Short mmCIF file of C-alpha atoms in Angstrom, two decimals:
data_model
loop_
_atom_site.label_atom_id
_atom_site.label_comp_id
_atom_site.label_asym_id
_atom_site.label_seq_id
_atom_site.Cartn_x
_atom_site.Cartn_y
_atom_site.Cartn_z
CA MET A 1 209.33 55.17 55.39
CA PRO A 2 207.79 51.67 55.70
CA VAL A 3 208.14 49.58 52.78
CA THR A 4 204.70 49.63 50.68
CA SER A 5 203.05 46.96 48.39
CA ALA A 6 204.37 49.27 45.60
CA ASP A 7 208.16 48.44 46.44
CA ILE A 8 206.96 45.23 46.78
CA ALA A 9 206.03 44.89 43.27
CA LEU A 10 208.02 46.14 41.93
CA ALA A 11 211.26 44.50 43.65
CA GLU A 12 209.27 41.45 42.31
CA ARG A 13 209.42 42.84 38.48
CA LEU A 14 213.06 43.68 39.28
CA ALA A 15 213.85 39.83 39.78
CA ASP A 16 211.55 38.92 36.84
CA ALA A 17 213.71 41.02 34.72
CA ALA A 18 216.64 40.22 35.98
CA GLY A 19 215.99 36.19 35.38
CA ALA A 20 214.19 37.05 31.88
CA ALA A 21 217.85 38.74 31.26
CA ILE A 22 220.05 36.13 32.65
CA LEU A 23 218.54 32.86 31.49
CA PRO A 24 219.56 32.39 27.92
CA TYR A 25 223.28 33.27 28.90
CA PHE A 26 222.80 30.22 31.58
CA ARG A 27 224.86 26.73 30.04
CA ALA A 28 225.51 29.00 27.13
CA GLU A 29 227.94 31.58 25.49
CA HIS A 30 228.52 34.06 27.95
CA GLY A 31 231.45 36.23 27.16
CA VAL A 32 233.25 35.44 30.42
CA GLU A 33 235.77 38.90 31.29
CA ALA A 34 237.92 39.56 34.13
CA LYS A 35 237.09 42.37 36.31
CA ASP A 36 239.94 44.39 37.06
CA ASP A 37 239.79 42.74 40.20
CA GLN A 38 240.24 39.38 38.84
CA SER A 39 236.92 38.65 39.69
CA PRO A 40 234.72 37.15 36.60
CA VAL A 41 231.60 39.52 34.62
CA THR A 42 229.58 37.97 31.71
CA LEU A 43 227.45 39.47 29.51
CA ALA A 44 224.42 38.11 31.90
CA ASP A 45 226.08 39.90 34.93
CA ARG A 46 225.65 43.95 32.74
CA ALA A 47 222.13 42.37 31.02
CA ALA A 48 220.46 41.86 34.08
CA GLU A 49 221.67 45.00 35.86
CA GLU A 50 220.98 46.89 32.95
CA ALA A 51 217.32 45.73 33.01
CA MET A 52 216.65 46.30 36.53
CA ARG A 53 218.80 49.78 35.98
CA LYS A 54 216.02 50.60 33.36
CA LEU A 55 212.74 49.83 35.77
CA ILE A 56 213.60 52.05 38.30
CA ILE A 57 214.53 54.96 36.34
CA ALA A 58 210.73 54.79 34.95
CA GLU A 59 208.70 53.65 37.78
CA ARG A 60 211.20 55.61 40.60
CA PRO A 61 213.31 58.36 39.24
CA MET A 62 213.94 59.89 42.73
CA ASP A 63 215.33 56.82 44.18
CA GLY A 64 219.51 56.26 44.13
CA ILE A 65 220.44 53.08 42.25
CA GLN A 66 223.67 51.09 43.64
CA GLY A 67 224.45 48.81 41.45
CA GLU A 68 227.60 45.59 41.20
CA GLU A 69 228.37 46.07 37.42
CA PHE A 70 227.33 49.81 36.73
CA GLY A 71 228.43 51.69 40.02
CA VAL A 72 226.04 55.03 41.68
CA ARG A 73 223.63 57.07 40.43
CA GLU A 74 222.64 59.51 43.34
CA GLY A 75 218.66 59.91 43.99
CA THR A 76 216.79 62.55 46.30
CA SER A 77 214.62 60.30 47.88
CA GLY A 78 216.49 59.39 50.54
CA ARG A 79 215.50 55.78 49.73
CA VAL A 80 218.62 53.13 46.85
CA TRP A 81 218.10 50.77 45.16
CA VAL A 82 221.15 48.38 45.70
CA LEU A 83 221.39 44.94 42.77
CA ASP A 84 223.67 42.67 42.12
CA PRO A 85 222.96 41.15 38.98
CA ILE A 86 224.50 37.68 39.84
CA ASP A 87 225.73 36.85 42.60
CA GLY A 88 227.97 33.94 42.76
CA THR A 89 229.22 34.45 38.95
CA ARG A 90 231.54 32.01 39.30
CA ALA A 91 228.80 29.64 40.33
CA PHE A 92 226.81 30.59 36.58
CA ILE A 93 230.13 30.50 34.87
CA ALA A 94 230.42 26.89 35.84
CA GLY A 95 226.59 25.99 34.78
CA ARG A 96 225.78 25.82 39.00
CA PRO A 97 221.95 27.19 39.50
CA ILE A 98 223.23 28.12 43.32
CA PHE A 99 224.02 31.79 42.01
CA GLY A 100 220.81 34.51 42.64
CA THR A 101 220.35 38.13 41.26
CA LEU A 102 220.23 40.56 44.72
CA ILE A 103 217.55 43.05 45.33
CA ALA A 104 217.61 45.86 48.23
CA LEU A 105 216.05 48.51 49.37
CA ILE A 106 218.22 50.97 52.05
CA GLU A 107 216.78 53.79 53.68
CA GLY A 108 219.46 55.80 55.74
CA GLY A 109 221.83 52.74 55.09
CA TRP A 110 220.00 50.53 56.83
CA PRO A 111 218.28 47.06 54.53
CA LEU A 112 214.33 47.47 54.35
CA LEU A 113 213.43 45.28 51.72
CA GLY A 114 215.78 42.17 50.77
CA ILE A 115 214.68 39.52 47.76
CA ILE A 116 217.09 36.52 46.45
CA ASP A 117 216.03 34.64 43.08
CA GLN A 118 217.33 32.00 41.71
CA PRO A 119 215.99 32.30 38.09
CA VAL A 120 217.21 28.44 36.87
CA THR A 121 215.48 26.55 39.86
CA ARG A 122 212.66 29.48 40.22
CA GLU A 123 213.21 29.99 43.43
CA ARG A 124 212.60 33.28 45.25
CA TRP A 125 213.07 34.52 49.06
CA LEU A 126 211.19 38.05 49.83
CA GLY A 127 212.52 39.96 53.46
CA VAL A 128 210.97 42.98 54.42
CA MET A 129 211.86 44.21 57.78
CA GLY A 130 209.07 43.55 59.99
CA ARG A 131 207.05 41.57 58.69
CA PRO A 132 207.37 37.19 58.19
CA THR A 133 209.87 35.77 54.82
CA LEU A 134 208.20 34.29 51.87
CA PHE A 135 210.08 31.78 50.16
CA ASN A 136 208.06 31.48 46.32
CA GLY A 137 204.98 33.32 48.50
CA LYS A 138 204.70 30.76 51.12
CA PRO A 139 206.45 31.80 54.62
CA ALA A 140 209.89 30.27 55.30
CA GLU A 141 211.50 29.76 59.13
CA THR A 142 214.90 28.80 60.64
CA ARG A 143 215.64 26.57 62.50
CA ARG A 144 216.52 25.93 65.97
CA CYS A 145 219.42 25.03 66.69
CA ARG A 146 220.30 22.87 69.86
CA ASP A 147 224.15 23.42 69.90
CA LEU A 148 226.54 24.74 68.16
CA LYS A 149 228.17 21.08 67.29
CA ASP A 150 224.87 20.34 65.19
CA ALA A 151 225.23 23.06 62.95
CA ILE A 152 225.98 22.77 59.65
CA LEU A 153 227.94 25.76 58.55
CA GLY A 154 228.48 27.52 54.73
CA THR A 155 230.91 30.14 53.26
CA THR A 156 231.30 30.57 49.85
CA SER A 157 235.53 29.45 50.07
CA PRO A 158 237.91 29.54 52.51
CA ALA A 159 240.17 31.38 50.13
CA LEU A 160 238.28 34.75 50.60
CA PHE A 161 239.43 35.16 54.21
CA GLU A 162 242.26 37.03 55.19
CA ASP A 163 244.93 34.82 57.52
CA ASP A 164 243.49 36.00 60.79
CA GLN A 165 239.93 35.50 59.47
CA LEU A 166 240.70 31.93 58.08
CA HIS A 167 242.10 31.29 61.61
CA ALA A 168 238.63 32.28 63.11
CA PHE A 169 237.05 30.44 61.05
CA GLU A 170 238.59 27.52 61.45
CA HIS A 171 237.80 27.66 65.32
CA LEU A 172 234.45 27.86 64.09
CA ASP A 173 234.76 25.13 61.41
CA ALA A 174 236.32 22.96 65.10
CA ALA A 175 233.28 23.44 66.93
CA VAL A 176 230.72 22.50 64.25
CA MET A 177 229.13 19.24 62.74
CA SER A 178 229.82 20.36 59.31
CA VAL A 179 230.58 22.48 56.70
CA VAL A 180 229.48 22.88 53.02
CA LEU A 181 231.56 25.43 50.53
CA GLY A 182 229.89 27.29 47.03
CA GLY A 183 226.96 28.49 47.59
CA ASP A 184 227.40 32.68 47.74
CA CYS A 185 223.79 34.05 48.17
CA TYR A 186 222.05 30.91 47.94
CA ASN A 187 223.27 29.49 51.46
CA TYR A 188 220.96 32.67 53.23
CA GLY A 189 218.21 31.20 51.49
CA CYS A 190 219.25 27.75 52.96
CA VAL A 191 219.46 29.52 55.89
CA ALA A 192 216.20 31.06 55.77
CA SER A 193 214.37 28.35 54.93
CA GLY A 194 215.24 26.44 58.03
CA TRP A 195 217.97 23.99 55.85
CA MET A 196 221.11 25.39 56.88
CA ASP A 197 221.99 26.74 60.47
CA VAL A 198 224.83 29.10 59.71
CA VAL A 199 226.63 31.58 57.60
CA VAL A 200 230.06 32.70 58.02
CA GLU A 201 231.77 34.90 55.24
CA ALA A 202 234.57 38.43 54.80
CA GLY A 203 234.73 40.83 52.61
CA LEU A 204 231.66 41.24 50.87
CA LYS A 205 229.96 44.71 49.95
CA LEU A 206 227.00 46.21 50.59
CA HIS A 207 225.22 44.50 47.57
CA ASP A 208 226.48 41.47 48.32
CA PHE A 209 224.82 41.96 51.95
CA ALA A 210 221.94 43.97 52.01
CA ALA A 211 219.42 42.23 50.63
CA LEU A 212 219.99 39.18 53.04
CA VAL A 213 219.33 41.30 56.71
CA PRO A 214 215.81 41.22 56.01
CA ILE A 215 214.87 38.13 54.72
CA VAL A 216 217.16 35.83 57.24
CA GLU A 217 215.88 37.90 59.73
CA GLY A 218 212.38 37.89 58.88
CA ALA A 219 212.66 34.41 59.49
CA GLY A 220 213.17 34.24 62.87
CA GLY A 221 217.59 34.68 62.16
CA ARG A 222 220.14 37.10 62.94
CA MET A 223 222.53 38.67 61.20
CA CYS A 224 225.38 41.03 62.43
CA ASP A 225 229.08 41.43 61.57
CA TRP A 226 231.38 39.37 63.23
CA GLN A 227 231.36 42.54 66.41
CA GLY A 228 228.08 41.12 67.02
CA ASP A 229 226.69 44.48 65.50
CA PRO A 230 223.30 45.16 63.13
CA LEU A 231 225.11 45.35 59.53
CA HIS A 232 224.31 48.59 57.70
CA ALA A 233 225.80 50.58 54.87
CA GLY A 234 228.54 51.45 56.50
CA SER A 235 229.36 47.73 57.89
CA ASN A 236 232.84 46.51 57.04
CA GLY A 237 231.79 43.05 55.01
CA GLU A 238 232.62 40.29 57.54
CA VAL A 239 228.75 38.93 57.88
CA ILE A 240 227.30 36.54 60.43
CA ALA A 241 224.22 34.91 58.95
CA ALA A 242 222.18 31.89 62.33
CA GLY A 243 219.20 30.62 61.76
CA ASP A 244 219.26 30.77 65.47
CA PRO A 245 220.00 33.75 67.31
CA ALA A 246 220.77 31.84 70.58
CA ARG A 247 224.06 30.32 68.63
CA VAL A 248 225.00 34.00 67.79
CA GLU A 249 226.58 34.59 71.41
CA GLU A 250 229.58 30.65 70.99
CA ILE A 251 229.99 32.10 66.66
CA LEU A 252 231.19 35.48 67.97
CA GLU A 253 233.30 33.95 70.81
CA ALA A 254 234.39 31.59 68.04
CA LEU A 255 235.42 33.63 65.46
CA ALA A 256 236.73 36.00 68.22
CA CYS A 257 240.37 33.90 67.91
CA ARG A 258 242.07 35.22 64.89
CA GLY A 259 245.56 34.61 66.26
CA ASP A 260 248.08 36.83 67.43
CA HIS A 261 247.38 40.00 65.10
CA GLN A 262 244.45 42.02 64.41
CA HIS A 263 244.19 43.54 61.22
CA GLY A 264 242.73 47.31 60.64
CA HIS A 265 239.89 47.79 58.38
#
């Protein structure tokens, strides 16, 4: 089922609701706790996801919901809203406005619509499959990258890679001009807007990457896994975003150097 203007309007309202829930906690008392996997969660994460879920249940009771903080709510429409209220909780806790709310609409496991919303800087990327990506309402475009040695590469943290993934990443690191660390979902917005060239990450869950796919691809870039396959609900969490699709083969080649051992998924 194609994305309708009503779907887009609802997604934008979800982002507005999440932002309104997050802002009072930014650089304020946010009640940080460690989750079971030791990743941080705050009152803002929970308040933002609750606000979004409430809206979806009221307006789209047949749709499923899959959120980072409150899990899965089954639906019957075949469509699922995938929510990450604060992607980049560590940045949020540190008072750095490079986190974002991620909202995706998927059908059959494939992302159709995505939003990255940064409520502090009031920046929003909206991607819809088959349409140009918008950044604050104006078209966003990735930039061409003639050579990998001219590329700016981003990743959130090398500590998030397993040993063989880190080995592969270091090969790519050696092939590019510079690497920026930190940034979570914000980096993918920067790729879509043509300010960065490549993002490579591993260990991502569906709520971390579903929204990014329509945004990067609608701006002229390409997203895939480390084998070059398109991203969907069954992907293993190894993610590449390339502003210039012409560089994907070289990126895949660099990442194929995983050292002597392969790890299973």
